[in-house]
Coordinates of N, CA and C in Angstrom, one line a residue:
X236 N 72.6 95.1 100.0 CA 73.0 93.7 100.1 C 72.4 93.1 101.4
X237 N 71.3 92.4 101.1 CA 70.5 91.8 102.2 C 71.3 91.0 102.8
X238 N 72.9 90.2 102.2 CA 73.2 88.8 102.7 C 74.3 89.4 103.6
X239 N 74.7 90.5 104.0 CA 75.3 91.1 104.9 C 74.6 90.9 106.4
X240 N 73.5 90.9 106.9 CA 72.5 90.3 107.4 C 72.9 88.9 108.2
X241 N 73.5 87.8 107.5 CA 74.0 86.6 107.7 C 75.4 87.0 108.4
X242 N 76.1 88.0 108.7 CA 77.2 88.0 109.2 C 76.8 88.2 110.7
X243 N 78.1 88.1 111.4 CA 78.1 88.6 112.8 C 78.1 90.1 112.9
X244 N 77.8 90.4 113.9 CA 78.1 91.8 114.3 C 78.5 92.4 114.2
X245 N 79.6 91.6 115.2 CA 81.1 92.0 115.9 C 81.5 92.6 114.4
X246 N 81.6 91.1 113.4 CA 82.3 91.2 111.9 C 81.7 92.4 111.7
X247 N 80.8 92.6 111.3 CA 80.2 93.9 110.4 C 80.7 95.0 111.5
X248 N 81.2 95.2 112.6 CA 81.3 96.6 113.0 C 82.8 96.7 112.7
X249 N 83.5 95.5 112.9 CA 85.1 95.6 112.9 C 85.0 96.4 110.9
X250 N 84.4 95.8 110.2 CA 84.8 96.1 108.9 C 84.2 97.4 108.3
X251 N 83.5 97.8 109.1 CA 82.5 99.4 109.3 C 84.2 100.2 110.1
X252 N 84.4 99.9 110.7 CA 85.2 100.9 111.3 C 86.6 100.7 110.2
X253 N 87.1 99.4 110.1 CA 88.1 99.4 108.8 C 88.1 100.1 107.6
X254 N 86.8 100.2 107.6 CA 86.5 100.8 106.0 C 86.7 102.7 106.4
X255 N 85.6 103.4 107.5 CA 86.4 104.6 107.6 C 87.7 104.8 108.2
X256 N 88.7 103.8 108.3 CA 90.1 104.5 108.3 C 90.4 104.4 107.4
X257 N 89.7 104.1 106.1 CA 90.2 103.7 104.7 C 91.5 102.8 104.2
X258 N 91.3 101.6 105.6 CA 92.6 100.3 105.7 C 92.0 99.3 105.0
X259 N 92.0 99.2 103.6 CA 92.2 98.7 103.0 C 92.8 97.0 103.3
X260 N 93.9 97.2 103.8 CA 94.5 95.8 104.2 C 93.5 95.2 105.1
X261 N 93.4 96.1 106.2 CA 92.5 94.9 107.5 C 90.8 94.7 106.4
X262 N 90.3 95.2 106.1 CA 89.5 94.9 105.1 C 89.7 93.6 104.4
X263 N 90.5 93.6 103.6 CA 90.7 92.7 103.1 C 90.7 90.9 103.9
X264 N 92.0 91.5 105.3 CA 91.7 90.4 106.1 C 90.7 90.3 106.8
X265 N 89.5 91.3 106.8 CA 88.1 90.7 107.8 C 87.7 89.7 106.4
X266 N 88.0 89.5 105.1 CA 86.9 88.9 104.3 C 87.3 87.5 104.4
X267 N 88.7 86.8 104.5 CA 89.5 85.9 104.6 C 88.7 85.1 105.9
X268 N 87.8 85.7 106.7 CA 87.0 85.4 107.8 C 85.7 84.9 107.4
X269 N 85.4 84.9 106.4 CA 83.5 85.0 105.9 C 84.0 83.6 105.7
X270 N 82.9 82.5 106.0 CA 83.2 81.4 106.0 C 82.4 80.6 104.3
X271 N 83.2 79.6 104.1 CA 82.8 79.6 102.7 C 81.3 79.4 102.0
X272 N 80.6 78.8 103.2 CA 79.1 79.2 102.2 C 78.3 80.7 102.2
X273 N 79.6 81.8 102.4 CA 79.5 82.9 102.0 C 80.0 83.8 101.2
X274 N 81.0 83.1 100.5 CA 81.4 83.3 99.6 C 81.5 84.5 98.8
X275 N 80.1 84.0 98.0 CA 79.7 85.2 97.5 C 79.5 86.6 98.0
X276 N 78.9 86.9 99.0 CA 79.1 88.2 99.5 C 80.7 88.5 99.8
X277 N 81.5 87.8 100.1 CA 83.1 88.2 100.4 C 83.7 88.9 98.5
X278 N 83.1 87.8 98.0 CA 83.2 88.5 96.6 C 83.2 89.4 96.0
X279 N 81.6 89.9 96.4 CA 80.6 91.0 95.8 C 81.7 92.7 96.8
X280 N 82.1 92.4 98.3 CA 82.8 93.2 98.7 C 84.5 93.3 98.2
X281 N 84.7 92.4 98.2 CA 86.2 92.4 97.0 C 86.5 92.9 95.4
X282 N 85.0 93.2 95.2 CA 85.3 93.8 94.1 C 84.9 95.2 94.4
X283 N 84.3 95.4 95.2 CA 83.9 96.7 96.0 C 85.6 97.9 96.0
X284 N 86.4 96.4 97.2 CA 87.2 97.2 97.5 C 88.8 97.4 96.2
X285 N 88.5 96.2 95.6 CA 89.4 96.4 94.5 C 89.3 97.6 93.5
X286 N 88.0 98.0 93.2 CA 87.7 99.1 93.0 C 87.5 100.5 93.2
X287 N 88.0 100.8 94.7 CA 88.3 102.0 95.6 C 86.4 102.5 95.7
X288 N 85.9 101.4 95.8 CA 84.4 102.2 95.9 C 84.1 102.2 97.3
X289 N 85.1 102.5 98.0 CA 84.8 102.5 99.6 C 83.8 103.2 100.0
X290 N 83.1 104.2 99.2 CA 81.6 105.1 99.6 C 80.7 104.6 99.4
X291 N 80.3 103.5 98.4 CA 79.3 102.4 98.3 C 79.4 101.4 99.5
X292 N 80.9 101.3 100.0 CA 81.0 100.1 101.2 C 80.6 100.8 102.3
X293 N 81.1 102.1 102.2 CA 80.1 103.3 103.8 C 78.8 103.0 103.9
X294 N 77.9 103.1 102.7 CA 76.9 103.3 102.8 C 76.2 101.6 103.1
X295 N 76.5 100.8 102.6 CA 76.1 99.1 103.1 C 76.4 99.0 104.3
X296 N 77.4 99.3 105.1 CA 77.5 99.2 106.2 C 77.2 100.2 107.5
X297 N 76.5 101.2 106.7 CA 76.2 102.3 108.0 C 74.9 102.0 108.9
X298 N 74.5 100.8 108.7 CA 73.5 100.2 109.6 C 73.9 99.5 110.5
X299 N 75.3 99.2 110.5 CA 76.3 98.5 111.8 C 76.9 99.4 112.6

């Protein structure tokens, strides 16, 4: 997901470390953050996480 890229840092390390404590919740509230002409990517990760595919979310974010 190249549009990951478009985020901040900070964001992408806070939701890299949320994701390996497998918190679910703060996850959820880093997406409530993505501002709305990003939308889509907050999406494409909400179905990620509604889906327990948190090892696809490890792997997109292990470059932060």
């Amino acid at each position: 997901m190249a549009e990951l890229k478009r985020l901040p840092l900070p964001w992408l390390q806070q939701f890299r470390q949320a994701n390996i404590e497998g918190d679910t919740e703060a996850m959820l509230l880093l997406l409530h953050q993505i501002p709305p002409e990003l939308r889509a990517i907050a999406d494409k990760i909400n179905t990620l996480i509604d889906n327990y595919q948190l090892e696809i979310l490890l792997e997109l974010f292990s470059q932060f």
